[in-house]
Coordinates of C-alpha atoms and ligand atoms in Angstrom, one line a residue:
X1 CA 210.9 104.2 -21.1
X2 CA 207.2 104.2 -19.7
X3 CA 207.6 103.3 -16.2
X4 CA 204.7 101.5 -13.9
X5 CA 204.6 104.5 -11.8
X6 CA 206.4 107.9 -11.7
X7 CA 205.8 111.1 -8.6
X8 CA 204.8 114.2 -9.9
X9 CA 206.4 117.2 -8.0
X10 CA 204.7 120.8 -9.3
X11 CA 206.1 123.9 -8.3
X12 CA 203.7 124.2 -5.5
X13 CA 205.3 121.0 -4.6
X14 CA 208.9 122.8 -4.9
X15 CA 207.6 125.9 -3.2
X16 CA 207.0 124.7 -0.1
X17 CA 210.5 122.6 0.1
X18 CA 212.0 125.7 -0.3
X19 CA 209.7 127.9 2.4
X20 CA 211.1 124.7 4.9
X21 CA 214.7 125.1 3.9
X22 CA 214.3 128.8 4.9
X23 CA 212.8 128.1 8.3
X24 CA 213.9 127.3 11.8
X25 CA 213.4 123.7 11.2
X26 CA 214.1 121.2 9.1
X27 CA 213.4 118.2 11.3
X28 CA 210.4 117.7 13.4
X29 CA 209.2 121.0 13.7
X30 CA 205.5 122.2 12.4
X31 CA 205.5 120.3 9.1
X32 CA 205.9 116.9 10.4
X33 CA 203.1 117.2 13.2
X34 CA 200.9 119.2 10.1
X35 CA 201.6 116.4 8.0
X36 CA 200.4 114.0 10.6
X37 CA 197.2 115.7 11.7
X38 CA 196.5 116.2 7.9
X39 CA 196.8 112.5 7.1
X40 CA 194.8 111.5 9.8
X41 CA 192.4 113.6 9.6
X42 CA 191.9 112.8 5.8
X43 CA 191.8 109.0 6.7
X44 CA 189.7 109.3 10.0
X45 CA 192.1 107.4 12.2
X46 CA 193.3 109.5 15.6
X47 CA 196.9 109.6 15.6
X48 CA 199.7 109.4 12.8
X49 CA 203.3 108.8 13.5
X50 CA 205.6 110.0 10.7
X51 CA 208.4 107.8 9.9
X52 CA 211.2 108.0 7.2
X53 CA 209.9 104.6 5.5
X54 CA 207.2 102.7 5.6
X55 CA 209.3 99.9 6.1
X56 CA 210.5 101.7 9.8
X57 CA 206.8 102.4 10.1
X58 CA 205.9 98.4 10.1
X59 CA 209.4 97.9 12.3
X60 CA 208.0 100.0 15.5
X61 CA 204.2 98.9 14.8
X62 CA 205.3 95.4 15.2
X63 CA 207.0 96.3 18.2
X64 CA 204.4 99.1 19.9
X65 CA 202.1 95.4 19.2
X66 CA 204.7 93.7 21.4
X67 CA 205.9 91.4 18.9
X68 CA 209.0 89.5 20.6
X69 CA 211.3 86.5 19.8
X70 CA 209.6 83.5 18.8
X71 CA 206.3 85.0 18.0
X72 CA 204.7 84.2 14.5
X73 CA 203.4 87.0 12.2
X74 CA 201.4 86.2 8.9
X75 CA 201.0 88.1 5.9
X76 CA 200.5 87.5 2.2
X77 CA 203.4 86.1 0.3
X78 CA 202.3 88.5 -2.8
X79 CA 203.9 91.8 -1.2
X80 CA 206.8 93.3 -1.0
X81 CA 209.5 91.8 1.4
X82 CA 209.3 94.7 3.8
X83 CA 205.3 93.5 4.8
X84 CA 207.7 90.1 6.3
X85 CA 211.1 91.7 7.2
X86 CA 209.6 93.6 9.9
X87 CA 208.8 90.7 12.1
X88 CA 211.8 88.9 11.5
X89 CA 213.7 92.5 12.5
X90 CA 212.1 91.5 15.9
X91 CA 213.0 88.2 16.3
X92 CA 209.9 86.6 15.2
X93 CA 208.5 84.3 12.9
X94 CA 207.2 84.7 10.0
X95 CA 204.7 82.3 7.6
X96 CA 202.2 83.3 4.9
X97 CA 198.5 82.9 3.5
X98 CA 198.0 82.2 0.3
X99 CA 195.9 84.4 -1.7
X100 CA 192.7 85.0 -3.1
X101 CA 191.8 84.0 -6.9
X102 CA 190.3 87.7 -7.6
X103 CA 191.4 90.2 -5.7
X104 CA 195.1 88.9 -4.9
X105 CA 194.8 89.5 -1.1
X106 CA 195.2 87.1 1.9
X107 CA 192.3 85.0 1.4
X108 CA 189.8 84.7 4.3
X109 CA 189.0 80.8 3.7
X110 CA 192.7 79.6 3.4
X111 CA 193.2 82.3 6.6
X112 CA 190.3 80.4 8.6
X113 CA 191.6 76.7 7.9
X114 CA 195.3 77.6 8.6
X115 CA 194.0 79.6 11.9
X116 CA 191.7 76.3 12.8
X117 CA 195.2 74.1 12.2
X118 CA 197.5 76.6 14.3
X119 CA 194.7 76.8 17.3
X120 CA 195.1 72.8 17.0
X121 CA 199.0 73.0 17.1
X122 CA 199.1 75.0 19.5
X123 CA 200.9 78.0 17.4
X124 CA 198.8 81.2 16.3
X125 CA 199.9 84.2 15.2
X126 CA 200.6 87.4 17.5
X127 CA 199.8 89.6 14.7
X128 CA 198.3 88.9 11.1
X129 CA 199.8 91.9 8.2
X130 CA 196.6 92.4 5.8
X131 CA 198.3 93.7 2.7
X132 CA 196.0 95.6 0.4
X133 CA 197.9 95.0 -2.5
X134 CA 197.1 97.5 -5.9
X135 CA 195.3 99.7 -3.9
X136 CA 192.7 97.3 -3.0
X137 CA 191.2 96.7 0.8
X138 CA 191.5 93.1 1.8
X139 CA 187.9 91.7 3.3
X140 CA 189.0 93.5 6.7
X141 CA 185.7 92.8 8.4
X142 CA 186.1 88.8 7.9
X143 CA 189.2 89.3 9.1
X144 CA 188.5 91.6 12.1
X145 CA 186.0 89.3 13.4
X146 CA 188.8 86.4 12.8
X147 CA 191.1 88.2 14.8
X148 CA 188.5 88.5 17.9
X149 CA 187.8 84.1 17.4
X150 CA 191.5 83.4 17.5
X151 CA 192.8 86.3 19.2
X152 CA 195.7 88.2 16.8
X153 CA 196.1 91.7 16.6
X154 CA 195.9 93.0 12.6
X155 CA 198.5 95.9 11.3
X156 CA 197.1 97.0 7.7
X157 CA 199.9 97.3 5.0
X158 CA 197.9 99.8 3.1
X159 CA 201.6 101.2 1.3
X160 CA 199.8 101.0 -1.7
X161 CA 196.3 101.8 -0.6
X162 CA 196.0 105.9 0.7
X163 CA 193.2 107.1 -0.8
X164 CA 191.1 104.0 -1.1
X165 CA 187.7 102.7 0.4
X166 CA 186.4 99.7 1.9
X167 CA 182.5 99.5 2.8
X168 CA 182.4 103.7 2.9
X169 CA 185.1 104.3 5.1
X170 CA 189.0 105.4 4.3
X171 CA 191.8 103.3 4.4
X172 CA 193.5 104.1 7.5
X173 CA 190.7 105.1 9.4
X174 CA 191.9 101.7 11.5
X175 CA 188.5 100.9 11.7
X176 CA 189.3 96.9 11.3
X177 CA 193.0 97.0 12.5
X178 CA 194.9 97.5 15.7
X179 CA 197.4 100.0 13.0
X180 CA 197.9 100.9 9.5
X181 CA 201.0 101.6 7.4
X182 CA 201.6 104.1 4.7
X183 CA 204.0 104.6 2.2
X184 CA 205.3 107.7 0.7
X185 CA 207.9 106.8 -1.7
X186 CA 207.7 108.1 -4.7
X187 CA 205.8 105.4 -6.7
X188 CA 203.0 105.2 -4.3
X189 CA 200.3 107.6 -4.1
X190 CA 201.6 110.8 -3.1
X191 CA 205.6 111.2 -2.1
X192 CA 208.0 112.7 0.5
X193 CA 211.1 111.1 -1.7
X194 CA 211.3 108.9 1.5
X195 CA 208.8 108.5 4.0
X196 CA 206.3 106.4 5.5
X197 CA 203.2 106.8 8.7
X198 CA 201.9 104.5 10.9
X199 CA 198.2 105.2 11.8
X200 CA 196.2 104.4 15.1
X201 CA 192.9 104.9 17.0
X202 CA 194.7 104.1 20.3
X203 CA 196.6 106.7 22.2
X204 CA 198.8 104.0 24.3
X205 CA 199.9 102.6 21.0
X206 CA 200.4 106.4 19.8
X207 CA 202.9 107.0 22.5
X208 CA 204.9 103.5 22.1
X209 CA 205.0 104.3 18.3
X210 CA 206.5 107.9 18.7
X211 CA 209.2 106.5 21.4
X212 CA 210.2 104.0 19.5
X213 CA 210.7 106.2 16.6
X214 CA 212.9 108.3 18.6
X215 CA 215.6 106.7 20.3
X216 CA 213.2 105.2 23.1
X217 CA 214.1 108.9 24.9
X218 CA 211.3 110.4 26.9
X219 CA 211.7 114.4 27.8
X220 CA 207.5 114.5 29.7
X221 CA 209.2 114.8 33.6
X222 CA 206.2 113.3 34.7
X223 CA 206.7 109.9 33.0
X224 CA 210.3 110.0 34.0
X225 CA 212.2 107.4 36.7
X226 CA 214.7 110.1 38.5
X227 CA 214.1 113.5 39.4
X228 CA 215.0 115.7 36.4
X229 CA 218.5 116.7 36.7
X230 CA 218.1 119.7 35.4
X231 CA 216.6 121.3 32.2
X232 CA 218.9 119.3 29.4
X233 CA 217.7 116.1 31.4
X234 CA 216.1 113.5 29.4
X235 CA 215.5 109.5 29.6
X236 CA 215.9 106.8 27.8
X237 CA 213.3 104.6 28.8
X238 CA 212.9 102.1 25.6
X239 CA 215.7 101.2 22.5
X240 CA 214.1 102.6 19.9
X241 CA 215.7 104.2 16.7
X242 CA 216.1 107.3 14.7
X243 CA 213.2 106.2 12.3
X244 CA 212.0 110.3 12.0
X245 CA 210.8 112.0 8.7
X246 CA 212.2 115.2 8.2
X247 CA 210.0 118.4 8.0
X248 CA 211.7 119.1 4.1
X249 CA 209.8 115.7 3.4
X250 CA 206.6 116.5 5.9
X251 CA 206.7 119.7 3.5
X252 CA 206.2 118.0 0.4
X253 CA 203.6 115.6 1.5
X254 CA 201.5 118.3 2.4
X255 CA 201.6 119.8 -0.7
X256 CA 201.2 116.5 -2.5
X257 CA 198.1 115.7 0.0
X258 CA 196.2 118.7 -1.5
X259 CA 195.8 116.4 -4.4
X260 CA 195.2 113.5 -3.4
X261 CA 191.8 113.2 -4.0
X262 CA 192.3 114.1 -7.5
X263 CA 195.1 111.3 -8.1
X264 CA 192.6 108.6 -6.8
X265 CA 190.6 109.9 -9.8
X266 CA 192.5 110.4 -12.2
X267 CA 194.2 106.9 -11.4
X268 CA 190.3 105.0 -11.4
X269 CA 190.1 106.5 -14.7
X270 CA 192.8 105.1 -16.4
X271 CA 192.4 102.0 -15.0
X272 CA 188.6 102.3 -16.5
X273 CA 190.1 103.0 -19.4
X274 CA 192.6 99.9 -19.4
X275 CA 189.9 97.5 -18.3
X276 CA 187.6 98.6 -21.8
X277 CA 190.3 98.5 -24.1
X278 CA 191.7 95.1 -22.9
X279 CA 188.9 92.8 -21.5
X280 CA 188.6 91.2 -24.7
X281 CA 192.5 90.5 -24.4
X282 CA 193.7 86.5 -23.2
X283 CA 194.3 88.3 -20.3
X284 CA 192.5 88.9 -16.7
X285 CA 191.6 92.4 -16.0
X286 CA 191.8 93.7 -12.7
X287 CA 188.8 92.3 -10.2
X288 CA 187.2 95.3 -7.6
X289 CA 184.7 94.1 -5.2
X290 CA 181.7 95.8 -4.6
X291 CA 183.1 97.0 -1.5
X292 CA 185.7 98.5 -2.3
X293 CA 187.4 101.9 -4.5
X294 CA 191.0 100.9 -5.4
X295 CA 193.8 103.4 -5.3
X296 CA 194.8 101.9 -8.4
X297 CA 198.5 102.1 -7.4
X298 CA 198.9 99.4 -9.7
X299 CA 197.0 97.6 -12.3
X300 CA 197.9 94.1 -12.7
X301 CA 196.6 92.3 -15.8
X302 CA 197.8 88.5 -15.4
X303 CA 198.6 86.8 -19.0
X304 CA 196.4 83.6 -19.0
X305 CA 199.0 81.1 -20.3
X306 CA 198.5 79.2 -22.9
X307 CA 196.0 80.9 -24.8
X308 CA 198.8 84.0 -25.8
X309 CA 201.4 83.1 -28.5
X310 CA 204.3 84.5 -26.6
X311 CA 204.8 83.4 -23.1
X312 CA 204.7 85.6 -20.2
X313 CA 208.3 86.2 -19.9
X314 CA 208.5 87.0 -23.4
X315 CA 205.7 89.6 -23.2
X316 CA 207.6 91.2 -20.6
X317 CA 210.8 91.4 -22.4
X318 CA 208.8 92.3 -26.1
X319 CA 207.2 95.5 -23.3
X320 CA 210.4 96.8 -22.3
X321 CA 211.7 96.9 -25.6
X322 CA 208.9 98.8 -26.8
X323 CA 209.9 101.3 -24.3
X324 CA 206.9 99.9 -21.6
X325 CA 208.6 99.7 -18.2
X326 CA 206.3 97.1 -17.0
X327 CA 207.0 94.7 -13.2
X328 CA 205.6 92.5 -11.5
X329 CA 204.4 93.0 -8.3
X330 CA 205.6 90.8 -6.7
X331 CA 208.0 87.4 -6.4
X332 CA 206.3 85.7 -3.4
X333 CA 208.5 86.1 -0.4
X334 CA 209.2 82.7 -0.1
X335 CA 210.8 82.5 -3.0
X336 CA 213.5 84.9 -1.9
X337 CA 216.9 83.0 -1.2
X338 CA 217.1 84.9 2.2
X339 CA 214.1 83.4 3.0
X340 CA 214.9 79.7 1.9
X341 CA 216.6 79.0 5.6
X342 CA 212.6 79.0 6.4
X343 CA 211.7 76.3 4.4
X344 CA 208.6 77.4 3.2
X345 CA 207.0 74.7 0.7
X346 CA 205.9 76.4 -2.6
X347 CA 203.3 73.8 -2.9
X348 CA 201.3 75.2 -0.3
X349 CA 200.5 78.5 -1.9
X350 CA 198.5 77.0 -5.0
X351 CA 197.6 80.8 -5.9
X352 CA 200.8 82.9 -5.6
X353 CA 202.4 80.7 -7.6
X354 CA 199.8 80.8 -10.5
X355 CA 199.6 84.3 -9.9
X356 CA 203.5 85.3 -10.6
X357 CA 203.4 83.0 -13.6
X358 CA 200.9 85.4 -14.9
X359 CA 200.9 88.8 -13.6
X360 CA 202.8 92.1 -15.0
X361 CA 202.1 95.9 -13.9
X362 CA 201.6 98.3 -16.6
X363 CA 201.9 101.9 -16.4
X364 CA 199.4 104.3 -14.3
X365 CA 200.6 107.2 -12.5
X366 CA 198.6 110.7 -12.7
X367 CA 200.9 112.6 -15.5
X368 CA 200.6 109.6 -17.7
X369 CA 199.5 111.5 -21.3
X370 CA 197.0 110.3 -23.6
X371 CA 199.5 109.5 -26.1
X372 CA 201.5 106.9 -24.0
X373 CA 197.5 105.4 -22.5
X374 CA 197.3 104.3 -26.1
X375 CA 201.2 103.6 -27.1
X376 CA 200.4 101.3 -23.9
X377 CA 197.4 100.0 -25.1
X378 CA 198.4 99.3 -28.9
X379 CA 201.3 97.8 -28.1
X380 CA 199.7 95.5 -25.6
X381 CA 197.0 94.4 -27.9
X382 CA 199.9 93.8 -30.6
X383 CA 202.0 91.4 -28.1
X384 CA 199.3 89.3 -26.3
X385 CA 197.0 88.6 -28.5
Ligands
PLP659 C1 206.6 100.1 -0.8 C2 206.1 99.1 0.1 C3 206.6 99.0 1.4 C4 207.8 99.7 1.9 O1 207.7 101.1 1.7 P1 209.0 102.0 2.0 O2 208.4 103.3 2.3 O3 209.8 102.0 0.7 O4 209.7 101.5 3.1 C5 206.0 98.1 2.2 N1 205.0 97.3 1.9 C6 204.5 97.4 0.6 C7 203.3 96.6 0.3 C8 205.0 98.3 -0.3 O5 204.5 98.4 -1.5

């Protein structure tokens, strides 16, 4: 099978593992605050916090952003269920924004009326979760200049999205957001097995997101309550978690980092390549604005219904017997059953809904071989059309 996306570890990549395994550390020592600097210094934010998951990563952002019981949070309802857990994991609420027709982000409009209804109810979010999902920046500077009308703070889900640009600048320079998420598993960009970052230009939210990562505990004596007493003496000041990435995984994202840059191309180009071979397809290619460079984490081609002889489901299943390990990306939260207590009204995300009728990921990751580009593409033309 042809999965959607696959890591690539080289023996560079397996080198440095093993030069961690042999050292003094293999937990936050050198590697982890390397791989920090390294990240943001390559996205031009000031601080990273490693974390063992993005998920964690979006757990103590939420809460370095104060999120308590009985706040609300919005995100887009096209993400994975981790971009929503993590206010709920605080106690919060959580509702969604439908998305856009193109680009399959939160869309602005539908994000300005609900705003304009929630200022009149009385009930606006703490915090909106811009989701840049395929690798594609949402419209960050409507949104940033949303967020300062209504007053939210804005976390950037960019789990999909290292690499990419919006209007010249890198995702994760937090240019447009209060903090932005990363993901290092190994179908995103670049991999530490498990891992994940959380990105900021602020240095009070720095510090909140490195207690809260470990434990809450504080060892500076000059930020402690009682006199030190003695030289194992620590506090614990906040209750925060073990949420740290080992340096055995900082190791391996530094070695995958050194090729970033060359993944983003590699991935634009076959995702050029899909886009010529398939526009003439019933099918909608994927939509980049002007503004933006996709990571191409995923490319999403959505079916249009009714003009294909199978349906979508059956294209699907016809893939995966061909070997094509296509997904889709993703079942709008709201659909989950956990999420059904909530009530949410499927009705009132016109988009989402049309959207997972029709969409279905195809295969792009860097070692992908010329062979399987075209396997894909044959067998694609031979199903949909
Ligand atoms: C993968 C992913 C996450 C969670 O990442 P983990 O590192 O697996 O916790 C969160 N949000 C989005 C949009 C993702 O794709």
């Amino acid at each position: 099978m042809i999965p959607y996306g696959r890591q690539e570890v080289t023996a560079d990549d397996i080198d440095s593992v093993v030069k961690t395994l042999k050292s003094d550390f293999l937990t936050q020592g050198t590697q982890t605050i390397l791989f920090e600097r390294s990240i943001a210094n390559y996205c031009n934010a000031s601080y990273g916090t490693s974390t063992n998951s993005a998920t964690s990563a979006l757990h103590i952002s939420c809460m370095a952003l104060d999120l308590n019981k009985d706040d609300l949070v919005w995100t887009s309802p096209i993400s994975f269920v981790a971009s929503a857990n993590c206010a709920l994991y605080c106690g919060a609420e959580i509702d969604f924004v439908d998305i856009d027709s193109e680009s399959y982000n939160i869309n602005t409009l539908r994000l300005r009326e609900k705003l304009e209804l929630g200022k009149i109810k009385g009930r606006l979010p703490k915090i909106l979760i811009a989701v840049h999902l395929a690798g594609q920046s949402c419209n960050m500077s409507e949104i940033h200049a949303l967020s300062i009308e209504f007053g939210f703070k804005i976390i950037e889900d960019a789990s999909h999205a290292l690499g990419g640009l919006y209007k010249d600048t890198k995702i994760g320079s937090c240019k447009y957001s209060d903090i932005t998420v990363l993901s290092f598993h190994p179908v995103k960009i670049i991999t530490t097995g498990e891992g994940g970052m959380a990105l900021t230009n602020s240095s009070e939210l720095d510090n909140k997101l490195k207690l809260l990562r470990t434990h809450g505990i504080i060892k500076d004596t000059s930020k402690m309550t009682d006199n030190p007493h003695g030289s194992w003496y620590y506090e614990q000041v906040l209750l925060g978690y073990n949420y740290r990435m080992s340096d055995i995984q900082a190791a391996l994202g530094l070695s995958q980092l050194a090729r970033l840059d060359e993944y983003i191309e590699i991935r634009n180009k076959i995702a050029n390549f899909y886009t010529e071979q398939l526009k003439d397809l019933p099918a909608i290619v994927p939509i980049v604005s002007k503004e933006c460079r996709s990571s191409y984490h995923l490319y999403i081609l959505r079916i249009k219904t009714g003009q294909t002889k199978n349906s979508h489901k059956e294209i699907f299943e016809l893939l995966r017997n061909c070997g094509i390990g296509v997904n889709l990306h993703y079942i709008p939260i709201y659909r989950q059953p956990y999420y059904a207590r909530y009530g949410y009204n499927p009705n009132d995300f016109p988009e989402s809904e049309q959207y997972y009728k029709e969409a279905i990921s195809i295969p792009i990751f860097p070692s992908l071989k010329a062979e399987e580009l075209n396997f894909v593409v044959n067998t694609l033309k031979r199903i949909i059309n």
